[in-house]
Short mmCIF file of C-alpha atoms in Angstrom, two decimals:
data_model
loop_
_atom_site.label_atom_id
_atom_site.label_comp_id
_atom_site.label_asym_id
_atom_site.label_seq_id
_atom_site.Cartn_x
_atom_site.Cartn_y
_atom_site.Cartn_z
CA UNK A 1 190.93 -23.14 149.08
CA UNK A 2 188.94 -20.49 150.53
CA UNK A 3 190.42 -17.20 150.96
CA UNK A 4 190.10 -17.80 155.42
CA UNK A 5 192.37 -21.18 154.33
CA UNK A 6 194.87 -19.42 152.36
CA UNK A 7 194.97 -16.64 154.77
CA UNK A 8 195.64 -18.88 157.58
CA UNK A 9 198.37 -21.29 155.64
CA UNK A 10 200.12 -18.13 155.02
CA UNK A 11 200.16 -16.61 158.60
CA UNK A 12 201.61 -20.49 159.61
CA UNK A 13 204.24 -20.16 156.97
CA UNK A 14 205.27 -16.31 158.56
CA UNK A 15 205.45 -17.51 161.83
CA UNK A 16 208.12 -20.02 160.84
CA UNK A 17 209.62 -17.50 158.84
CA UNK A 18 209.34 -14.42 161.22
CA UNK A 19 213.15 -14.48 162.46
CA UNK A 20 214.22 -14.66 158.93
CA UNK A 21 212.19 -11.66 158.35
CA UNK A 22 213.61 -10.11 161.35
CA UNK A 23 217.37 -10.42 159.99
CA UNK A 24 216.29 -8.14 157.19
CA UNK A 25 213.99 -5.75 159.81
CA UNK A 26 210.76 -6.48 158.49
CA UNK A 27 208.01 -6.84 161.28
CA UNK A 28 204.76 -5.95 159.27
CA UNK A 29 202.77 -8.87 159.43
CA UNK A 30 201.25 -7.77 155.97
CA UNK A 31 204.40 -7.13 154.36
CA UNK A 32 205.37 -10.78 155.45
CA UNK A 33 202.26 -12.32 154.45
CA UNK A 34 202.40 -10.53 150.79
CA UNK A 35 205.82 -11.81 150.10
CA UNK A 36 205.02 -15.37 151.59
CA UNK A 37 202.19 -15.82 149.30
CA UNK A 38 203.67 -14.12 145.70
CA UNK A 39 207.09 -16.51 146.58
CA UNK A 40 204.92 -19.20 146.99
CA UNK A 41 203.32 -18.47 143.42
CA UNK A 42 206.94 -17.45 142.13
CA UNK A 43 207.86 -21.12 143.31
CA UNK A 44 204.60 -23.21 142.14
CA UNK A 45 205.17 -22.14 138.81
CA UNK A 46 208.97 -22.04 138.18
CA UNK A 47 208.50 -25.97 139.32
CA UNK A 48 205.24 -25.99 136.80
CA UNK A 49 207.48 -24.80 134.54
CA UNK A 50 210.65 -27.38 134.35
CA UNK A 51 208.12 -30.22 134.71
CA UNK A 52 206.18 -28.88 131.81
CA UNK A 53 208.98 -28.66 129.87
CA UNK A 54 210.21 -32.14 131.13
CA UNK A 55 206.86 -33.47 129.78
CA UNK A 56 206.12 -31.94 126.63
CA UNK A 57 210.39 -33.34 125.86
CA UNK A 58 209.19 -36.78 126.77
CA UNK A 59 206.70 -36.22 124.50
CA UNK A 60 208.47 -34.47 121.51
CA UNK A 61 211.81 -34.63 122.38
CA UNK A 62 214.23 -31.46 122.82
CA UNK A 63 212.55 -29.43 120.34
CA UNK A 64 210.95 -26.05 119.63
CA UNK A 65 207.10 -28.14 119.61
CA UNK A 66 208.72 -28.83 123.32
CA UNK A 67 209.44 -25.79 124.08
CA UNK A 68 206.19 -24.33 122.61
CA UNK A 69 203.72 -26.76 124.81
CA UNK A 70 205.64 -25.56 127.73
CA UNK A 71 205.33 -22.07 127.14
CA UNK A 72 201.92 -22.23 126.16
CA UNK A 73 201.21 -24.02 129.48
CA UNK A 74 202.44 -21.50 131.23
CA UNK A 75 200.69 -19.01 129.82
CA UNK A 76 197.36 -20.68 130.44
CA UNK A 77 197.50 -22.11 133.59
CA UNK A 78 197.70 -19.41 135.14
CA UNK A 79 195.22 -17.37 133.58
CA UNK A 80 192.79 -20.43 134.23
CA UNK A 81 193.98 -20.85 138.08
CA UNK A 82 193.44 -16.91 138.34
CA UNK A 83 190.14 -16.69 136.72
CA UNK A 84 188.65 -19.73 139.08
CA UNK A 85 189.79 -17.93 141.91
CA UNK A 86 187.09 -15.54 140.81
CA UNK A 87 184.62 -17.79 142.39
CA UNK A 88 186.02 -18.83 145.75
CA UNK A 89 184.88 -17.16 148.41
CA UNK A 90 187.68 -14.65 149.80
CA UNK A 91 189.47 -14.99 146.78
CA UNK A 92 190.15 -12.65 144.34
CA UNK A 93 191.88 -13.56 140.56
CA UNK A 94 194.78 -10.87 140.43
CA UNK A 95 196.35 -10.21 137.20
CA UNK A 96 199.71 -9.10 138.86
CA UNK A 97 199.96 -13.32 140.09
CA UNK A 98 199.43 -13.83 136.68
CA UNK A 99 202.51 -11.76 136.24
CA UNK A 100 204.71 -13.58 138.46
CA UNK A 101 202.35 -17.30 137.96
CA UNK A 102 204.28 -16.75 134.25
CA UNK A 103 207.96 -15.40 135.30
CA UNK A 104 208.22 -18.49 137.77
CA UNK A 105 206.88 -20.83 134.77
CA UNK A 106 209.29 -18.84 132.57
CA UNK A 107 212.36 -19.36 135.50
CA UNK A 108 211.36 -22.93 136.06
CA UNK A 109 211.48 -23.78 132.44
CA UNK A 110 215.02 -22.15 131.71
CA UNK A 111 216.47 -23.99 134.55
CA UNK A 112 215.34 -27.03 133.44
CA UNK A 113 216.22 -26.20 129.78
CA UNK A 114 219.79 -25.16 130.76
CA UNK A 115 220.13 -28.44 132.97
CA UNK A 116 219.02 -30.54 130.04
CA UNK A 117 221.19 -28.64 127.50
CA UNK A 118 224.02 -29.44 129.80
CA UNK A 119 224.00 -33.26 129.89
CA UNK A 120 223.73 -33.35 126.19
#
């Protein structure tokens, strides 16, 4: 998606949002649009995370291999999704998304671990 796209998805999303952001006094439509889009990225990846860990179980069961795919997943995807952002016009790859790409990946994939810990 081009960086215009994004840019517009994220002012639709802060519109919805704006009298949630006015509870907490925030008005800045920058501020609004940063934290949109990095919780957006926070939430891609913590869901990337427990289904990567849900899919490398189905494929190794509940072990560390498991729990090894998923990590390294996480730590490539977004690298890779950074990186082709490089080349979209308007975008830029930012290593600080990688940063919170990975803590979201590394959220998602404890929630899911502690949920299937749980049932067994």
């Amino acid at each position: 998606m081009s960086g215009e796209a994004s840019s517009a998805e994220s002012s639709d999303v802060v519109d919805v949002l704006r009298p949630l952001f006015a509870l907490f006094g925030v008005s800045d439509q920058h501020v609004m649009s940063f934290v949109v889009r990095k919780t957006a990225h926070f939430s891609e990846y913590a869901i990337l995370g427990g289904l990567g860990l849900r899919m490398a179980i189905a494929w190794f069961g509940a072990t560390k291999r498991a729990i090894a795919l998923a990590c390294g997943i996480l730590l490539v995807v977004p690298c890779v999704d950074e990186a082709i952002q490089l080349f979209v016009p308007g975008r830029a790859g930012m290593p600080t998304d990688i940063l919170i790409d990975m803590a979201g990946g590394a959220l998602g994939l404890l929630a899911c671990w502690l949920c299937i810990s749980k049932r067994q």
